[in-house]
Amino acid sequence: MQQNIFIELQKAKTIFVDRNVLMPSYLPETLLFRDNEIREIAETLKPIMQNQKTGNLFIYGKTGTGKTSTVKHTLKELKEVIKKEFDVYINCRNYNSKYKVLTKTLKEFYPEKDFTGFSATFVFEKILKTIEEKKIQAVIVLDEIDKIKDLDELIYSLVRANEELKNSSINLIGISNKLTFKEKLDPRTKSSLLEKEMVFKPYNAIELKEILRQRISKGLKENSISEPALSLISAIAAKESGDARTALMLLLRAAEIAEKENNCFIEEAQVMKAREKIEEEIIFNMISSLPEQQQIVLLAIAMLTEKKRGLQKLNEEERVLSSGEVYDEYKETARKLNCQTVSMRWFREYLNELELYGIITSTISGKGMRGQTRLIKLGFKSAKIIKIIEKELGLTK
Ligand SMILES: Nc1ncnc2c1ncn2[C@@H]1O[C@H](COP(=O)(O)OP(=O)(O)O)[C@@H](O)[C@H]1O
Ligand SMILES: [Mg+2]
């Protein structure tokens, strides 16, 4: 008779003490190498303790540099001192419009009520009335703020409202992975949102190693990983982008692989296998921090690659594109998306950057009929890239 699979699994050895500790959503007790950033955010929020408004703060930096964790950590400490509800954390990936942000905010103050379907004006007035009556200096964290479609309107309404509030205020902490996001903002939005700015720098390999060690000591059994394997994870993550999330993801996958292989010890071999597994997640992180125009350039490259495959049944090596045809495809794509196009000069600049990130490779062709052309090749599977960007640009659900 077949044995119950869970009895079998129950008997198997495990490498984990607490798997959750290795997840990106886990908030560690202490954040390493972020003392200055925590202090700066705390200084910004300090007026709340005297029941005064704080003003807005804008934080940006690449994925996995600890922005979300540092803000949550600092708010947690402030909440230990102020014993009243004041903060609202919103991930704008899930709440990507003014209306959604406002209803989510109101719901924080009335957790038991459902406000879906109410008009935007009603919801907004209700928020203002609530904080004014309760004398709340509200802090709304808009994480991944670049995902909000009608951000200018949202900021405009909030700034206007703030001017009329007497006993309370609305203060924003905007967070973005997109380094060039602020350039795109309406000047008025920019000046209100960016009253104060902070940049989070990527971690180096030594810092990443310490961050990993902290998690390993809580999440994995003793002696579960070799020193060279730990160095390898840190080195890979530092090279990819100095991103603690990638480092943790590598560690988690490597641990799972080690457990499956049933020796419950992570060595370099398991790290290399994990790396292959998370490649898609790494590309996703890279692509999602690119500015929209650059995403469209990349989308054009991927779509053209797909088209050529369909037409000519080329094999992987032959899917090389000339920069001229990519530029045409890019203009066409941007037009379909109702976006402005950038000039050839910017386009080349974008290609250079994509190459720098390793998303594409390019070579200059020899003396052809029409002189030299730049030949472009995608570094990853075109279908995957299309899927990621379409999601990023909100073209699919
Ligand atoms: N300084 C740090 N110390 C400990 N863990 C960190 C640190 N920075 C980031 N992490 C961990 O790395 C992961 C990604 O961090 P996160 O705050 O989500 O980055 P971001 O918001 O910049 O993308 C989280 O699991 C977080 O706990
Ligand atoms: Mg984040």
Short mmCIF file of C-alpha atoms and ligand atoms in Angstrom, two decimals:
data_model
loop_
_atom_site.label_atom_id
_atom_site.label_comp_id
_atom_site.label_asym_id
_atom_site.label_seq_id
_atom_site.Cartn_x
_atom_site.Cartn_y
_atom_site.Cartn_z
CA MET A 1 0.00 0.00 0.00
CA GLN A 2 1.12 3.55 -0.67
CA GLN A 3 2.27 5.42 2.40
CA ASN A 4 0.61 8.73 3.27
CA ILE A 5 2.87 11.30 1.67
CA PHE A 6 2.66 13.68 4.63
CA ILE A 7 3.83 11.01 7.06
CA GLU A 8 6.79 10.52 4.80
CA LEU A 9 7.44 14.28 4.58
CA GLN A 10 7.03 14.66 8.32
CA LYS A 11 9.82 12.18 8.90
CA ALA A 12 12.16 13.90 6.44
CA LYS A 13 14.83 16.18 7.80
CA THR A 14 14.30 19.91 7.48
CA ILE A 15 16.78 22.74 7.12
CA PHE A 16 14.42 25.43 8.41
CA VAL A 17 13.78 26.65 11.91
CA ASP A 18 11.39 29.30 10.58
CA ARG A 19 10.96 29.58 6.84
CA ASN A 20 9.11 32.92 7.15
CA VAL A 21 12.26 34.62 8.36
CA LEU A 22 13.75 34.21 4.89
CA MET A 23 10.78 35.73 3.08
CA PRO A 24 11.01 39.28 1.67
CA SER A 25 7.93 40.29 3.66
CA TYR A 26 9.60 39.52 6.99
CA LEU A 27 10.53 42.59 9.01
CA PRO A 28 13.64 41.88 11.09
CA GLU A 29 13.92 43.20 14.64
CA THR A 30 16.98 45.29 13.75
CA LEU A 31 17.85 46.69 10.36
CA LEU A 32 21.53 46.68 9.58
CA PHE A 33 23.40 49.58 7.94
CA ARG A 34 20.36 51.83 7.94
CA ASP A 35 20.88 53.80 11.16
CA ASN A 36 21.28 57.08 9.33
CA GLU A 37 18.21 56.53 7.20
CA ILE A 38 16.11 55.56 10.24
CA ARG A 39 17.31 58.68 12.04
CA GLU A 40 16.48 60.89 9.09
CA ILE A 41 12.95 59.51 8.73
CA ALA A 42 12.48 59.83 12.49
CA GLU A 43 13.60 63.47 12.38
CA THR A 44 11.02 64.09 9.68
CA LEU A 45 8.26 62.45 11.71
CA LYS A 46 9.25 64.02 15.01
CA PRO A 47 6.69 66.89 14.92
CA ILE A 48 3.90 64.28 15.24
CA MET A 49 4.90 63.85 18.86
CA GLN A 50 3.91 67.48 19.44
CA ASN A 51 0.78 66.87 17.39
CA GLN A 52 2.05 68.91 14.46
CA LYS A 53 2.26 68.22 10.78
CA THR A 54 5.45 66.71 9.40
CA GLY A 55 5.44 67.59 5.72
CA ASN A 56 6.00 65.15 2.90
CA LEU A 57 8.93 62.85 2.30
CA PHE A 58 9.96 61.10 -0.87
CA ILE A 59 12.24 58.06 -0.80
CA TYR A 60 13.74 56.38 -3.78
CA GLY A 61 16.33 53.75 -4.53
CA LYS A 62 16.60 50.43 -6.31
CA THR A 63 14.61 47.34 -5.33
CA GLY A 64 15.82 45.56 -2.22
CA THR A 65 17.66 48.49 -0.68
CA GLY A 66 15.45 48.33 2.39
CA LYS A 67 13.11 51.25 1.69
CA THR A 68 9.88 49.50 2.69
CA SER A 69 11.44 47.82 5.72
CA THR A 70 13.09 50.99 6.98
CA VAL A 71 9.90 53.05 6.74
CA LYS A 72 7.85 50.30 8.43
CA HIS A 73 10.46 49.91 11.13
CA THR A 74 10.55 53.63 11.91
CA LEU A 75 6.75 53.89 11.99
CA LYS A 76 6.61 50.88 14.30
CA GLU A 77 8.92 52.65 16.74
CA LEU A 78 6.86 55.83 16.56
CA LYS A 79 3.69 53.86 17.22
CA GLU A 80 5.21 52.53 20.40
CA VAL A 81 5.43 56.11 21.62
CA ILE A 82 2.20 57.53 20.19
CA LYS A 83 -0.65 55.41 21.34
CA LYS A 84 -3.15 56.34 18.68
CA GLU A 85 -3.86 55.37 15.11
CA PHE A 86 -2.23 57.72 12.66
CA ASP A 87 -0.44 55.76 9.97
CA VAL A 88 -1.72 54.10 6.82
CA TYR A 89 0.52 51.90 4.73
CA ILE A 90 -0.53 51.37 1.13
CA ASN A 91 1.18 49.31 -1.53
CA CYS A 92 0.15 51.10 -4.70
CA ARG A 93 0.76 48.00 -6.77
CA ASN A 94 -2.60 46.87 -5.39
CA TYR A 95 -4.15 50.32 -4.94
CA ASN A 96 -3.23 52.11 -8.14
CA SER A 97 -5.67 55.01 -8.35
CA LYS A 98 -6.70 58.03 -6.32
CA TYR A 99 -10.03 56.41 -5.50
CA LYS A 100 -8.47 53.15 -4.35
CA VAL A 101 -5.93 54.96 -2.20
CA LEU A 102 -8.64 57.05 -0.56
CA THR A 103 -10.99 54.16 0.18
CA LYS A 104 -8.10 52.12 1.55
CA THR A 105 -7.14 55.05 3.78
CA LEU A 106 -10.66 55.47 5.10
CA LYS A 107 -10.93 51.76 5.75
CA GLU A 108 -7.88 51.96 8.02
CA PHE A 109 -9.85 54.27 10.28
CA TYR A 110 -13.02 52.16 10.09
CA PRO A 111 -11.78 48.58 9.65
CA GLU A 112 -15.22 47.06 10.11
CA LYS A 113 -16.92 49.11 7.39
CA ASP A 114 -16.99 48.66 3.65
CA PHE A 115 -16.78 51.82 1.56
CA THR A 116 -16.60 50.36 -1.92
CA GLY A 117 -19.11 52.00 -4.21
CA PHE A 118 -19.20 55.27 -2.31
CA SER A 119 -18.30 58.35 -4.33
CA ALA A 120 -14.76 59.71 -4.26
CA THR A 121 -16.00 62.97 -2.77
CA PHE A 122 -17.84 61.20 0.03
CA VAL A 123 -14.82 59.10 0.88
CA PHE A 124 -12.50 62.07 0.84
CA GLU A 125 -14.76 64.25 3.01
CA LYS A 126 -15.17 61.41 5.46
CA ILE A 127 -11.40 61.02 5.84
CA LEU A 128 -10.99 64.73 6.48
CA LYS A 129 -13.84 64.81 8.97
CA THR A 130 -12.47 61.80 10.81
CA ILE A 131 -8.92 63.05 11.24
CA GLU A 132 -10.10 66.56 12.09
CA GLU A 133 -12.42 65.28 14.83
CA LYS A 134 -9.85 62.93 16.25
CA LYS A 135 -7.02 65.47 15.83
CA ILE A 136 -4.86 63.04 13.87
CA GLN A 137 -1.65 63.96 12.10
CA ALA A 138 -2.05 61.23 9.52
CA VAL A 139 0.94 59.67 7.77
CA ILE A 140 0.08 57.92 4.55
CA VAL A 141 2.83 55.75 3.11
CA LEU A 142 2.43 55.34 -0.63
CA ASP A 143 4.80 52.51 -1.44
CA GLU A 144 5.58 52.07 -5.15
CA ILE A 145 3.86 55.40 -5.67
CA ASP A 146 4.76 55.39 -9.38
CA LYS A 147 1.98 52.83 -9.90
CA ILE A 148 -0.75 55.39 -9.19
CA LYS A 149 -2.33 56.36 -12.48
CA ASP A 150 -3.82 59.70 -11.46
CA LEU A 151 -1.13 60.71 -8.99
CA ASP A 152 -1.22 64.41 -9.90
CA GLU A 153 -4.89 64.60 -8.97
CA LEU A 154 -4.39 62.70 -5.74
CA ILE A 155 -1.53 64.94 -4.60
CA TYR A 156 -3.39 68.06 -5.64
CA SER A 157 -6.48 67.13 -3.60
CA LEU A 158 -4.42 66.24 -0.57
CA VAL A 159 -2.43 69.46 -0.66
CA ARG A 160 -5.60 71.51 -1.01
CA ALA A 161 -7.29 69.66 1.84
CA ASN A 162 -4.27 70.14 4.08
CA GLU A 163 -4.56 73.88 3.76
CA GLU A 164 -8.02 73.75 5.27
CA LEU A 165 -7.40 71.33 8.09
CA LYS A 166 -6.99 73.01 11.46
CA ASN A 167 -6.47 70.33 14.09
CA SER A 168 -5.03 67.68 11.84
CA SER A 169 -2.96 67.09 8.73
CA ILE A 170 -2.19 64.58 6.01
CA ASN A 171 1.47 63.81 5.50
CA LEU A 172 2.84 61.64 2.75
CA ILE A 173 5.77 59.30 2.53
CA GLY A 174 6.17 58.35 -1.12
CA ILE A 175 8.45 55.43 -2.02
CA SER A 176 9.61 54.47 -5.49
CA ASN A 177 12.02 51.98 -7.08
CA LYS A 178 12.11 54.04 -10.21
CA LEU A 179 15.10 56.31 -10.11
CA THR A 180 13.86 58.63 -12.82
CA PHE A 181 10.24 58.71 -11.68
CA LYS A 182 10.33 62.22 -10.27
CA GLU A 183 11.41 63.71 -13.59
CA LYS A 184 8.05 62.76 -15.02
CA LEU A 185 5.94 64.44 -12.39
CA ASP A 186 3.89 67.53 -12.94
CA PRO A 187 5.92 70.46 -11.51
CA ARG A 188 3.26 71.24 -8.94
CA THR A 189 3.07 67.63 -7.76
CA LYS A 190 6.83 67.50 -7.68
CA SER A 191 7.24 70.50 -5.43
CA SER A 192 4.65 69.27 -2.89
CA LEU A 193 5.65 65.63 -2.86
CA LEU A 194 9.39 66.21 -2.84
CA GLU A 195 9.56 68.60 0.07
CA LYS A 196 12.24 66.31 1.39
CA GLU A 197 14.05 63.56 -0.51
CA MET A 198 16.10 60.55 0.47
CA VAL A 199 18.03 58.09 -1.65
CA PHE A 200 18.73 54.54 -0.53
CA LYS A 201 21.98 53.13 -1.86
CA PRO A 202 22.50 49.53 -2.93
CA TYR A 203 24.30 47.25 -0.47
CA ASN A 204 27.76 45.90 -1.17
CA ALA A 205 28.69 42.22 -0.86
CA ILE A 206 29.98 42.60 2.70
CA GLU A 207 26.76 44.25 3.87
CA LEU A 208 24.61 41.69 2.10
CA LYS A 209 26.52 38.92 3.84
CA GLU A 210 25.74 40.43 7.24
CA ILE A 211 22.07 40.82 6.33
CA LEU A 212 21.99 37.17 5.30
CA ARG A 213 23.79 36.04 8.47
CA GLN A 214 21.17 37.80 10.57
CA ARG A 215 18.39 35.87 8.83
CA ILE A 216 20.28 32.56 8.78
CA SER A 217 20.74 32.64 12.54
CA LYS A 218 16.97 32.84 13.02
CA GLY A 219 15.63 30.99 10.02
CA LEU A 220 17.93 28.04 9.45
CA LYS A 221 19.28 25.27 11.65
CA GLU A 222 22.82 25.60 12.84
CA ASN A 223 25.53 24.68 10.33
CA SER A 224 23.22 24.68 7.32
CA ILE A 225 25.41 26.66 4.97
CA SER A 226 29.07 26.67 4.01
CA GLU A 227 31.03 29.91 4.17
CA PRO A 228 31.88 29.83 0.42
CA ALA A 229 28.18 29.35 -0.40
CA LEU A 230 27.29 32.39 1.71
CA SER A 231 29.99 34.45 0.00
CA LEU A 232 28.73 33.31 -3.38
CA ILE A 233 25.15 34.44 -2.66
CA SER A 234 26.36 37.84 -1.46
CA ALA A 235 28.64 38.25 -4.45
CA ILE A 236 25.91 37.36 -6.95
CA ALA A 237 23.38 39.69 -5.33
CA ALA A 238 25.91 42.53 -5.06
CA LYS A 239 26.77 42.15 -8.71
CA GLU A 240 23.16 41.97 -9.87
CA SER A 241 22.18 45.19 -8.11
CA GLY A 242 23.11 45.29 -4.44
CA ASP A 243 19.69 44.06 -3.63
CA ALA A 244 18.91 42.34 -0.30
CA ARG A 245 15.71 40.86 -1.71
CA THR A 246 17.60 38.97 -4.41
CA ALA A 247 20.10 37.79 -1.81
CA LEU A 248 17.33 36.48 0.43
CA MET A 249 15.51 34.86 -2.45
CA LEU A 250 18.68 33.07 -3.46
CA LEU A 251 19.19 31.88 0.09
CA LEU A 252 15.62 30.63 0.41
CA ARG A 253 15.70 28.75 -2.89
CA ALA A 254 19.14 27.28 -2.12
CA ALA A 255 17.84 26.10 1.26
CA GLU A 256 14.82 24.46 -0.37
CA ILE A 257 17.03 22.72 -2.89
CA ALA A 258 19.38 21.52 -0.16
CA GLU A 259 16.42 20.17 1.78
CA LYS A 260 15.00 18.36 -1.23
CA GLU A 261 18.33 16.83 -2.04
CA ASN A 262 18.13 15.65 1.54
CA ASN A 263 21.54 16.65 2.80
CA CYS A 264 20.19 19.88 4.35
CA PHE A 265 23.47 21.64 3.79
CA ILE A 266 23.83 24.54 1.36
CA GLU A 267 26.96 24.54 -0.74
CA GLU A 268 27.92 26.42 -3.86
CA ALA A 269 26.20 23.85 -6.08
CA GLN A 270 22.80 24.55 -4.47
CA VAL A 271 23.37 28.28 -4.82
CA MET A 272 24.06 27.92 -8.53
CA LYS A 273 20.89 25.88 -8.99
CA ALA A 274 18.92 28.48 -7.01
CA ARG A 275 20.31 31.20 -9.21
CA GLU A 276 18.87 29.58 -12.28
CA LYS A 277 15.50 29.27 -10.56
CA ILE A 278 15.25 32.89 -9.57
CA GLU A 279 16.51 34.36 -12.81
CA GLU A 280 12.98 35.30 -13.79
CA GLU A 281 12.42 37.09 -10.51
CA ILE A 282 15.69 38.97 -10.96
CA ILE A 283 14.76 40.13 -14.46
CA PHE A 284 11.41 41.19 -13.15
CA ASN A 285 13.04 43.37 -10.49
CA MET A 286 15.37 44.91 -13.00
CA ILE A 287 12.66 45.65 -15.53
CA SER A 288 10.23 47.07 -13.01
CA SER A 289 12.74 49.72 -11.95
CA LEU A 290 13.24 51.01 -15.50
CA PRO A 291 11.47 54.21 -16.56
CA GLU A 292 8.37 53.71 -18.66
CA GLN A 293 9.93 54.88 -21.93
CA GLN A 294 12.74 52.42 -21.52
CA GLN A 295 10.26 49.66 -20.80
CA ILE A 296 8.57 50.51 -24.08
CA VAL A 297 11.89 50.31 -25.94
CA LEU A 298 12.46 46.91 -24.39
CA LEU A 299 8.92 45.83 -25.19
CA ALA A 300 9.53 46.77 -28.83
CA ILE A 301 12.71 44.68 -28.93
CA ALA A 302 10.89 41.71 -27.43
CA MET A 303 7.91 42.02 -29.76
CA LEU A 304 10.07 42.33 -32.82
CA THR A 305 12.00 39.26 -31.75
CA GLU A 306 8.72 37.38 -31.41
CA LYS A 307 7.47 38.59 -34.79
CA LYS A 308 10.65 37.51 -36.54
CA ARG A 309 10.44 34.13 -34.96
CA GLY A 310 6.93 33.69 -36.26
CA LEU A 311 7.83 34.85 -39.75
CA GLN A 312 11.16 33.31 -40.34
CA LYS A 313 11.38 30.40 -37.93
CA LEU A 314 14.82 31.56 -36.91
CA ASN A 315 16.70 29.70 -34.26
CA GLU A 316 17.81 31.37 -31.04
CA GLU A 317 21.17 32.59 -32.37
CA GLU A 318 19.75 34.24 -35.44
CA ARG A 319 17.27 36.50 -33.68
CA VAL A 320 19.34 39.61 -34.11
CA LEU A 321 17.73 42.98 -34.81
CA SER A 322 19.08 46.15 -36.33
CA SER A 323 18.69 49.29 -34.26
CA GLY A 324 16.82 50.97 -37.14
CA GLU A 325 14.07 48.38 -37.22
CA VAL A 326 13.86 48.43 -33.42
CA TYR A 327 13.42 52.20 -33.47
CA ASP A 328 10.56 51.87 -35.97
CA GLU A 329 8.92 49.18 -33.88
CA TYR A 330 9.39 51.33 -30.78
CA LYS A 331 7.65 54.31 -32.38
CA GLU A 332 4.80 52.07 -33.47
CA THR A 333 4.47 50.55 -30.00
CA ALA A 334 4.54 53.93 -28.27
CA ARG A 335 1.89 55.19 -30.66
CA LYS A 336 -0.38 52.26 -29.84
CA LEU A 337 0.08 52.96 -26.15
CA ASN A 338 -0.63 56.66 -26.62
CA CYS A 339 2.80 57.58 -25.33
CA GLN A 340 5.19 60.20 -26.62
CA THR A 341 8.31 58.96 -28.34
CA VAL A 342 11.87 59.91 -27.59
CA SER A 343 14.40 61.05 -30.17
CA MET A 344 16.95 58.74 -31.75
CA ARG A 345 19.60 60.15 -29.45
CA TRP A 346 17.66 59.19 -26.30
CA PHE A 347 16.76 55.91 -27.86
CA ARG A 348 20.48 55.08 -28.23
CA GLU A 349 21.02 56.16 -24.65
CA TYR A 350 18.30 53.72 -23.53
CA LEU A 351 19.88 50.91 -25.52
CA ASN A 352 23.21 51.61 -23.85
CA GLU A 353 21.63 51.34 -20.46
CA LEU A 354 19.73 48.16 -21.28
CA GLU A 355 23.03 46.70 -22.35
CA LEU A 356 24.66 47.83 -19.14
CA TYR A 357 22.05 45.90 -17.16
CA GLY A 358 22.68 42.82 -19.29
CA ILE A 359 19.11 42.75 -20.63
CA ILE A 360 20.33 43.07 -24.21
CA THR A 361 23.66 42.57 -25.97
CA SER A 362 24.70 44.49 -29.03
CA THR A 363 27.43 44.38 -31.66
CA ILE A 364 28.36 46.75 -34.44
CA SER A 365 28.06 45.06 -37.82
CA GLY A 366 30.97 45.13 -40.27
CA LYS A 367 30.94 47.34 -43.30
CA GLY A 368 27.60 46.48 -44.79
CA MET A 369 25.81 48.01 -47.71
CA ARG A 370 24.50 50.87 -45.61
CA GLY A 371 27.57 51.40 -43.48
CA GLN A 372 27.71 50.28 -39.87
CA THR A 373 24.61 49.24 -37.95
CA ARG A 374 24.14 48.25 -34.40
CA LEU A 375 22.82 44.72 -34.01
CA ILE A 376 20.74 43.97 -30.97
CA LYS A 377 19.94 40.73 -29.25
CA LEU A 378 17.72 40.07 -26.29
CA GLY A 379 19.44 38.45 -23.30
CA PHE A 380 16.29 36.72 -22.07
CA LYS A 381 13.27 34.95 -23.51
CA SER A 382 11.14 37.45 -25.42
CA ALA A 383 7.81 35.98 -24.31
CA LYS A 384 8.78 36.36 -20.65
CA ILE A 385 9.84 39.97 -21.14
CA ILE A 386 6.64 40.83 -22.94
CA LYS A 387 4.60 39.32 -20.14
CA ILE A 388 6.48 41.26 -17.48
CA ILE A 389 6.31 44.62 -19.24
CA GLU A 390 2.68 44.29 -20.20
CA LYS A 391 1.94 43.74 -16.56
CA GLU A 392 4.14 46.67 -15.52
CA LEU A 393 2.45 49.04 -17.94
CA GLY A 394 -0.94 47.88 -16.80
CA LEU A 395 -1.86 46.39 -20.18
CA THR A 396 -2.96 43.11 -18.66
CA LYS A 397 -4.68 42.20 -15.45
N1 LIG B 1 19.32 46.83 6.22
C1 LIG B 1 18.66 45.67 6.24
N2 LIG B 1 18.81 44.81 7.29
C2 LIG B 1 18.14 43.66 7.30
N3 LIG B 1 17.31 43.24 6.32
C3 LIG B 1 17.15 44.05 5.25
C4 LIG B 1 17.81 45.30 5.16
N4 LIG B 1 17.46 45.89 3.99
C5 LIG B 1 16.63 45.05 3.38
N5 LIG B 1 16.43 43.94 4.11
C6 LIG B 1 15.58 42.82 3.78
O1 LIG B 1 15.59 42.69 2.36
C7 LIG B 1 14.26 42.49 1.84
C8 LIG B 1 13.89 43.60 0.89
O2 LIG B 1 13.83 44.84 1.58
P1 LIG B 1 12.71 45.94 1.26
O3 LIG B 1 12.61 46.81 2.44
O4 LIG B 1 11.48 45.26 0.80
O5 LIG B 1 13.42 46.71 0.06
P2 LIG B 1 12.79 47.76 -0.95
O6 LIG B 1 11.51 48.24 -0.37
O7 LIG B 1 13.84 48.82 -1.06
O8 LIG B 1 12.59 47.03 -2.24
C9 LIG B 1 13.36 42.41 3.06
O9 LIG B 1 13.14 41.07 3.41
C10 LIG B 1 14.16 43.11 4.15
O10 LIG B 1 13.84 42.58 5.40
MG MG B 2 9.64 48.12 -1.29
#
